[in-house]
């Protein structure tokens, strides 16, 4: 059973996604800290660095945005030159251009931007200059993939690109066409504003967090959506009436005295999931440490002693650890390189099972993940696309995030 729970406060809105009562995804948006990813800006090139094959673009934020050469070339790989040209042959200092934010600023880095524009709708992602049709890899039925590809090819105009989203599975041609018409009009307004606006300036931003999540993950597989704010409840109902009217009866306005996160045991699960040391049900535990470059997860048997031989004990502990790790990287929105130090296993079939199980579980993650495999030192290496820093917790003011203070 899948449920969405939205909790609204004066300064922030929080969303939790539950599967059979277990927290698997969490997002928060503050009133003073809206998401930048997906936003369009008219920017001005302030520096071009051939040695880095990149440029810095002033888009009106505290730090200049980073634009890599690959994000200036044609979005269709087959239409890019075999040898990349120098960035200074593509961009000039002082040049104005429209860019879209693809990664939030974090640490000491500015936002990463691209000229490979994309506008997400309910059933499709519209790419005005991509010139191809793609289908979500999560749609596995080949007949359905072929049907959606045909619909996309018939609807798109020359030069346009479409990606048929997972939600498009089973959608009618008319539903996709309506979505495309809306996104074309949105792109027309962006172009129009870009022509008449001075740089630097934001010219378009994505929907609010709640609206994005309703658009992206509130599907027929989601049984219920609870929200504790009447105004937001009305916005969601209005959005779904235009998008998926059959899902409107699944929206619930929560008005009980008990706080909504307490009622669904969400805060309790959040507090546990964001600790450094996390105990598993079988008595084993995980230790998570974050660095600038990567996240390291250590698996330990802890109190788990097993029932048979050592290999079976280790394997059982690692299986449960793998299942919890797949949930935690999604819930904690861990991005970048992830190294997992599983307990050493002797049998190759056990090692392969861990990889297979992780890959199976990570298919549920909307963020792109890749299980690379075992290193020569017996560590499991995986990556997850890093889009933003999680804003639920901030570094401790006393230790500045190191976990240590002077003795």
Coordinates of N, CA, C and O in Angstrom, one line a residue, residues 16-100:
X16 N 6.0 13.1 2.7 CA 6.5 11.7 2.9 C 5.8 10.7 2.1 O 4.6 10.9 1.9
X17 N 6.5 9.8 1.5 CA 5.9 8.7 0.8 C 6.1 7.4 1.5 O 7.2 7.1 2.0
X18 N 5.0 6.7 1.8 CA 5.0 5.5 2.6 C 4.7 4.3 1.7 O 3.8 4.4 0.9
X19 N 5.3 3.2 1.9 CA 5.0 1.9 1.3 C 4.7 0.9 2.4 O 5.6 0.6 3.2
X20 N 3.5 0.5 2.6 CA 3.1 -0.4 3.7 C 3.4 0.2 5.0 O 3.9 -0.5 5.9
X21 N 3.3 1.5 5.1 CA 3.5 2.2 6.4 C 5.0 2.5 6.7 O 5.3 3.2 7.6
X22 N 5.9 2.1 5.7 CA 7.3 2.4 5.9 C 7.8 3.5 5.1 O 7.5 3.6 3.9
X23 N 8.5 4.5 5.7 CA 8.9 5.7 5.0 C 10.0 5.4 3.9 O 11.0 4.8 4.3
X24 N 9.8 5.7 2.7 CA 10.7 5.4 1.6 C 11.2 6.7 0.9 O 12.2 6.6 0.2
X25 N 10.5 7.8 1.0 CA 10.9 9.0 0.3 C 10.4 10.2 1.2 O 9.3 10.2 1.7
X26 N 11.3 11.2 1.2 CA 10.9 12.4 2.0 C 11.4 13.7 1.2 O 12.5 13.6 0.6
X27 N 10.7 14.7 1.2 CA 11.1 16.0 0.6 C 10.6 17.1 1.5 O 9.5 17.1 2.1
X28 N 11.3 18.2 1.5 CA 10.9 19.4 2.2 C 11.2 20.6 1.3 O 12.3 20.7 0.6
X29 N 10.4 21.6 1.4 CA 10.6 22.9 0.6 C 10.3 24.0 1.6 O 9.2 24.1 2.1
X30 N 11.2 24.9 1.8 CA 11.1 26.0 2.6 C 10.5 27.2 1.8 O 10.9 27.4 0.7
X31 N 9.8 28.1 2.5 CA 9.2 29.3 1.9 C 10.3 30.2 1.3 O 10.2 30.7 0.2
X32 N 11.4 30.3 2.1 CA 12.5 31.2 1.6 C 13.6 30.4 0.8 O 14.6 31.0 0.5
X33 N 13.4 29.2 0.5 CA 14.4 28.4 -0.2 C 13.8 27.5 -1.3 O 14.0 26.3 -1.2
X34 N 13.2 28.1 -2.3 CA 12.6 27.3 -3.3 C 13.6 26.6 -4.1 O 14.7 27.0 -4.3
X35 N 13.2 25.5 -4.7 CA 14.0 24.7 -5.6 C 14.4 25.4 -6.8 O 13.6 26.1 -7.5
X36 N 15.7 25.3 -7.2 CA 16.2 26.0 -8.4 C 16.2 25.0 -9.6 O 16.0 25.5 -10.8
X37 N 16.3 23.7 -9.4 CA 16.4 22.7 -10.5 C 15.1 22.8 -11.3 O 14.0 22.8 -10.8
X38 N 15.4 22.9 -12.6 CA 14.2 23.0 -13.6 C 13.9 24.4 -14.0 O 13.2 24.6 -14.9
X39 N 14.5 25.4 -13.2 CA 14.2 26.8 -13.5 C 15.0 27.2 -14.7 O 16.1 26.8 -15.0
X40 N 14.4 28.2 -15.5 CA 15.0 28.8 -16.7 C 15.5 30.2 -16.3 O 14.8 30.9 -15.7
X41 N 16.7 30.5 -16.8 CA 17.3 31.8 -16.5 C 17.9 32.4 -17.8 O 18.4 31.7 -18.6
X42 N 17.7 33.7 -18.0 CA 18.5 34.4 -19.0 C 19.8 34.9 -18.3 O 19.7 35.6 -17.4
X43 N 20.9 34.3 -18.8 CA 22.2 34.6 -18.1 C 23.1 35.3 -19.1 O 22.9 35.4 -20.3
X44 N 24.3 35.7 -18.5 CA 25.3 36.4 -19.2 C 26.6 35.7 -19.0 O 27.0 35.4 -17.8
X45 N 27.3 35.2 -20.0 CA 28.6 34.6 -19.8 C 29.6 35.6 -19.3 O 29.9 36.6 -19.8
X46 N 30.3 35.2 -18.1 CA 31.2 36.1 -17.5 C 32.7 35.6 -17.6 O 33.6 36.3 -17.4
X47 N 32.8 34.3 -17.9 CA 34.2 33.7 -18.1 C 34.1 32.5 -18.9 O 33.2 31.6 -18.7
X48 N 35.0 32.3 -19.8 CA 35.1 31.1 -20.7 C 36.5 30.5 -20.4 O 37.5 31.2 -20.6
X49 N 36.5 29.2 -20.0 CA 37.8 28.6 -19.6 C 38.1 27.4 -20.5 O 37.6 26.3 -20.3
X50 N 38.8 27.6 -21.6 CA 39.1 26.4 -22.5 C 39.8 25.3 -21.8 O 39.6 24.1 -22.2
X51 N 40.6 25.6 -20.8 CA 41.3 24.5 -20.1 C 40.4 23.6 -19.3 O 40.8 22.4 -19.1
X52 N 39.3 24.1 -19.0 CA 38.3 23.3 -18.3 C 37.1 22.9 -19.2 O 36.2 22.2 -18.7
X53 N 37.1 23.4 -20.4 CA 36.0 23.2 -21.3 C 34.7 23.6 -20.7 O 33.7 22.8 -20.7
X54 N 34.7 24.7 -20.0 CA 33.5 25.2 -19.3 C 33.4 26.7 -19.3 O 34.4 27.4 -19.6
X55 N 32.3 27.2 -19.0 CA 32.1 28.6 -18.8 C 31.3 28.9 -17.5 O 30.6 28.0 -17.0
X56 N 31.5 30.1 -17.0 CA 30.7 30.5 -15.9 C 29.7 31.6 -16.4 O 30.0 32.5 -17.1
X57 N 28.5 31.4 -15.9 CA 27.3 32.2 -16.4 C 26.7 32.9 -15.2 O 26.3 32.3 -14.2
X58 N 26.5 34.2 -15.3 CA 25.8 35.0 -14.2 C 24.3 34.8 -14.5 O 23.8 35.3 -15.5
X59 N 23.6 34.2 -13.5 CA 22.2 34.0 -13.7 C 21.4 34.8 -12.6 O 20.2 34.5 -12.3
X60 N 22.2 35.6 -11.8 CA 21.5 36.4 -10.8 C 21.6 35.8 -9.4 O 21.0 36.3 -8.5
X61 N 22.3 34.7 -9.2 CA 22.5 34.1 -7.9 C 23.8 34.5 -7.3 O 24.6 35.2 -7.9
X62 N 24.1 34.2 -6.0 CA 25.3 34.6 -5.3 C 26.5 34.1 -6.0 O 27.5 34.8 -6.1
X63 N 26.5 32.9 -6.5 CA 27.6 32.3 -7.3 C 27.2 32.1 -8.7 O 26.1 31.7 -9.0
X64 N 28.2 32.3 -9.6 CA 28.0 32.1 -11.0 C 27.7 30.6 -11.3 O 28.3 29.8 -10.6
X65 N 26.9 30.3 -12.3 CA 26.6 29.0 -12.6 C 27.6 28.4 -13.5 O 28.3 29.1 -14.2
X66 N 27.8 27.1 -13.5 CA 28.8 26.3 -14.3 C 28.1 25.7 -15.5 O 27.1 25.0 -15.4
X67 N 28.7 26.0 -16.7 CA 28.1 25.4 -17.9 C 29.2 24.7 -18.6 O 30.2 25.2 -19.1
X68 N 29.1 23.3 -18.7 CA 30.1 22.5 -19.3 C 29.9 22.4 -20.8 O 28.7 22.5 -21.3
X69 N 30.9 22.1 -21.6 CA 30.8 22.1 -23.0 C 29.8 21.1 -23.6 O 29.1 21.4 -24.5
X70 N 29.6 19.9 -22.9 CA 28.7 19.0 -23.3 C 27.2 19.5 -23.3 O 26.4 19.1 -24.0
X71 N 27.0 20.5 -22.4 CA 25.7 21.1 -22.2 C 25.4 22.2 -23.1 O 24.4 22.9 -23.0
X72 N 26.4 22.5 -24.0 CA 26.2 23.6 -25.0 C 26.0 22.9 -26.4 O 25.3 23.5 -27.2
X73 N 26.6 21.7 -26.6 CA 26.4 21.0 -27.9 C 25.0 20.6 -28.0 O 24.2 20.6 -27.1
X74 N 24.7 20.0 -29.2 CA 23.3 19.6 -29.5 C 22.9 18.5 -28.5 O 23.7 17.6 -28.2
X75 N 21.7 18.5 -28.0 CA 21.2 17.5 -27.1 C 21.2 16.1 -27.6 O 21.2 15.1 -26.8
X76 N 21.1 15.9 -28.9 CA 21.1 14.6 -29.5 C 22.5 14.1 -29.7 O 23.2 14.8 -30.5
X77 N 23.0 13.1 -29.0 CA 24.4 12.7 -29.1 C 24.8 12.4 -30.6 O 26.0 12.7 -30.9
X78 N 24.0 11.9 -31.4 CA 24.3 11.6 -32.8 C 24.5 12.8 -33.6 O 25.1 12.7 -34.7
X79 N 24.0 13.9 -33.1 CA 24.2 15.2 -33.9 C 25.3 16.1 -33.3 O 25.5 17.2 -33.8
X80 N 26.1 15.5 -32.4 CA 27.2 16.2 -31.9 C 28.5 15.9 -32.7 O 28.5 14.8 -33.3
X81 N 29.4 16.8 -32.8 CA 30.7 16.5 -33.6 C 31.4 15.4 -32.9 O 31.4 15.2 -31.7
X82 N 32.2 14.6 -33.7 CA 32.9 13.5 -33.2 C 34.0 14.0 -32.2 O 34.3 13.3 -31.2
X83 N 34.6 15.1 -32.5 CA 35.6 15.7 -31.6 C 35.0 17.0 -31.0 O 34.5 17.9 -31.8
X84 N 35.0 17.1 -29.7 CA 34.4 18.3 -29.1 C 35.2 19.6 -29.5 O 36.4 19.6 -29.3
X85 N 34.5 20.6 -29.9 CA 35.2 21.9 -30.1 C 35.5 22.5 -28.8 O 35.0 22.2 -27.8
X86 N 36.5 23.5 -28.9 CA 36.8 24.2 -27.7 C 35.6 25.1 -27.3 O 34.9 25.6 -28.1
X87 N 35.4 25.2 -26.0 CA 34.3 26.0 -25.5 C 34.3 27.5 -25.9 O 33.3 28.1 -26.1
X88 N 35.6 28.0 -26.2 CA 35.7 29.4 -26.6 C 35.3 29.6 -28.0 O 35.1 30.8 -28.5
X89 N 35.0 28.5 -28.8 CA 34.5 28.6 -30.1 C 33.0 28.6 -30.2 O 32.4 28.9 -31.2
X90 N 32.4 28.3 -29.0 CA 31.0 28.2 -28.9 C 30.4 29.4 -28.1 O 29.2 29.8 -28.4
X91 N 31.1 29.9 -27.2 CA 30.6 31.0 -26.3 C 31.6 32.1 -26.2 O 32.8 31.9 -26.3
X92 N 31.1 33.3 -26.0 CA 31.9 34.5 -25.9 C 31.6 35.2 -24.5 O 30.4 35.2 -24.1
X93 N 32.6 35.9 -23.9 CA 32.3 36.6 -22.7 C 31.3 37.8 -23.1 O 31.5 38.4 -24.1
X94 N 30.3 37.9 -22.2 CA 29.3 39.0 -22.5 C 28.1 38.5 -23.2 O 27.1 39.1 -23.3
X95 N 28.2 37.3 -23.8 CA 27.1 36.7 -24.6 C 25.9 36.4 -23.6 O 26.1 35.9 -22.5
X96 N 24.7 36.7 -24.1 CA 23.5 36.3 -23.3 C 22.9 35.1 -23.9 O 22.9 34.9 -25.1
X97 N 22.4 34.2 -23.0 CA 21.8 32.9 -23.4 C 20.8 32.4 -22.3 O 20.9 32.8 -21.2
X98 N 19.9 31.6 -22.8 CA 19.0 31.0 -21.8 C 19.5 29.6 -21.4 O 20.0 28.8 -22.2
X99 N 19.6 29.4 -20.1 CA 20.1 28.2 -19.5 C 19.0 27.6 -18.5 O 18.2 28.4 -18.0
X100 N 19.1 26.3 -18.2 CA 18.2 25.7 -17.3 C 19.0 25.0 -16.2 O 20.1 24.4 -16.5

